[in-house]
Amino acid sequence: MAIEVRREDRVAVLTINRPDALNALSSALLEELRSELTAIAQDDSVGCLIITGAGEKAFIAGADIAEMATKTPLEARAYAELGQECANLLETMRAPSIAAVNGYALGGGSEIALACDIRLCSENAVFGQPEVDLGIMPGWGATQRLARTTSIGFAKELIFTGRRVKADEALARGIAQHVLPLEELMPKALEMAHAISAKSPVAIAYAKEATNRALAGDLATNYMVEADLFSILFSTEDAKEGLRAFTEKRAPEFKGR
Ligand code: CAA
């Protein structure tokens, strides 16, 4: 198995483990990723997911270029849809996901990172969409998610030029939320993941669902959905407990219902 999943309480840590190819995602690896993400999405005991790459050089160096060289257009379409499915699972699963970007996040690697809710990166991280250098274009979501995460002009610049972006620029452009020395990346990701996992899972899931709509649909509907989800939370024991605990000056005990 080239994908490892370990648990630390309510935090799941998923590592892409193919360092000899800089964690490039072959079709077989992508299928394994889909199956692990599907299992995590269905597991209510997961409060937050961290996704990272094995080794100290790469998060994910993209789709597998050697494999792509042999693909027919129809096989390429299936590869794009499989990558999009993995990215969509990350975006829509109830539990938040944190990309711990520990090096190259190029092409499909950048796209998997962009599908996560939050991106932390090490000082040696490099983001980019170099597909045009291969005579192709992004296929796992960057044409939409990079534009929505940064700006349409910046997304077009990166997608049209293939220019690589280092950690500080990624931070300035909102691609990464924090830049850390490599040895501090996982401790920070785990600290954040445990903090998120300690909240009411239903409040987090609804907050994620409402926030995901920020860049989709019309504003009036999105405000209505936000108010609907906000009000539904008042029927949960967690909301009653959280609100009561504040006034009683004690830490809340959330039960996920
Ligand atoms: N696919 C397959 N193998 C890859 C790979 C990839 N995306 N990226 C790196 N590798 C392999 C290399 O072939 C090499 O293997 P060998 O040792 O067997 O020769 C090994 O990983 C180490 O790579 P390098 O020797 O190239 O390492 P480097 O430090 O000199 O360069 C790099 C690092 C700049 C990341 C360079 O490897 C590189 O440019 N990789 C390709 C990045 C890329 O173009 N990604 C986009 C792919 S297209 C895509 O993802 C489409 C999409 O939208 C889904």
Coordinates of N, CA and C in Angstrom, one line a residue, residues 200-207 209-210 223-240 243 256-257:
S200 N -17.5 20.9 18.3 CA -18.6 20.1 18.0 C -18.6 19.7 16.5
P201 N -18.5 18.4 16.2 CA -18.4 18.0 14.8 C -19.6 18.5 13.9
V202 N -20.8 18.6 14.5 CA -21.9 19.0 13.7 C -21.8 20.5 13.4
A203 N -21.3 21.3 14.4 CA -21.1 22.7 14.1 C -20.0 22.9 13.1
I204 N -18.9 22.1 13.1 CA -17.8 22.2 12.1 C -18.4 21.8 10.7
A205 N -19.1 20.7 10.7 CA -19.6 20.3 9.4 C -20.5 21.3 8.7
Y206 N -21.4 21.9 9.5 CA -22.3 22.9 9.0 C -21.5 24.2 8.6
A207 N -20.6 24.6 9.4 CA -19.8 25.8 9.1 C -19.0 25.5 7.8
E209 N -19.9 23.5 5.3 CA -20.9 23.5 4.2 C -21.3 24.9 3.8
A210 N -21.5 25.7 4.8 CA -21.9 27.1 4.5 C -20.7 27.9 3.9
Y223 N -26.7 33.3 1.9 CA -27.0 33.8 3.2 C -28.2 33.1 3.8
M224 N -29.1 32.7 3.0 CA -30.3 32.0 3.5 C -29.8 30.6 4.0
V225 N -29.0 29.9 3.3 CA -28.5 28.6 3.7 C -27.7 28.8 5.0
E226 N -26.9 29.8 5.1 CA -26.1 30.1 6.3 C -27.1 30.2 7.5
A227 N -28.1 31.0 7.3 CA -29.1 31.2 8.4 C -29.8 29.9 8.8
D228 N -30.1 29.1 7.7 CA -30.8 27.8 8.0 C -29.9 26.9 8.8
L229 N -28.7 26.8 8.4 CA -27.7 25.8 9.1 C -27.5 26.4 10.5
F230 N -27.3 27.7 10.6 CA -27.1 28.3 11.9 C -28.3 27.9 12.9
S231 N -29.5 28.1 12.4 CA -30.6 27.8 13.2 C -30.8 26.3 13.6
I232 N -30.5 25.4 12.6 CA -30.6 24.0 12.9 C -29.6 23.6 14.0
L233 N -28.5 24.3 14.1 CA -27.5 23.9 15.1 C -28.1 24.1 16.5
F234 N -29.1 25.0 16.6 CA -29.7 25.3 17.9 C -30.6 24.1 18.4
S235 N -30.8 23.1 17.5 CA -31.5 21.9 18.0 C -30.5 20.9 18.5
T236 N -29.2 21.1 18.5 CA -28.3 20.1 18.9 C -27.9 20.2 20.4
E237 N -27.6 19.1 21.0 CA -27.1 19.1 22.4 C -25.8 19.9 22.5
D238 N -25.0 19.8 21.4 CA -23.7 20.5 21.4 C -23.8 22.0 21.5
A239 N -24.8 22.5 20.8 CA -25.0 24.0 20.9 C -25.5 24.4 22.3
K240 N -26.4 23.6 22.8 CA -26.9 23.9 24.2 C -25.7 23.8 25.2
L243 N -23.1 26.8 24.6 CA -23.6 28.1 25.0 C -23.7 28.1 26.5
G256 N -21.2 15.5 19.7 CA -21.5 15.3 18.2 C -22.9 15.0 17.9
R257 N -23.8 15.5 18.8 CA -25.3 15.4 18.5 C -26.0 16.6 19.0

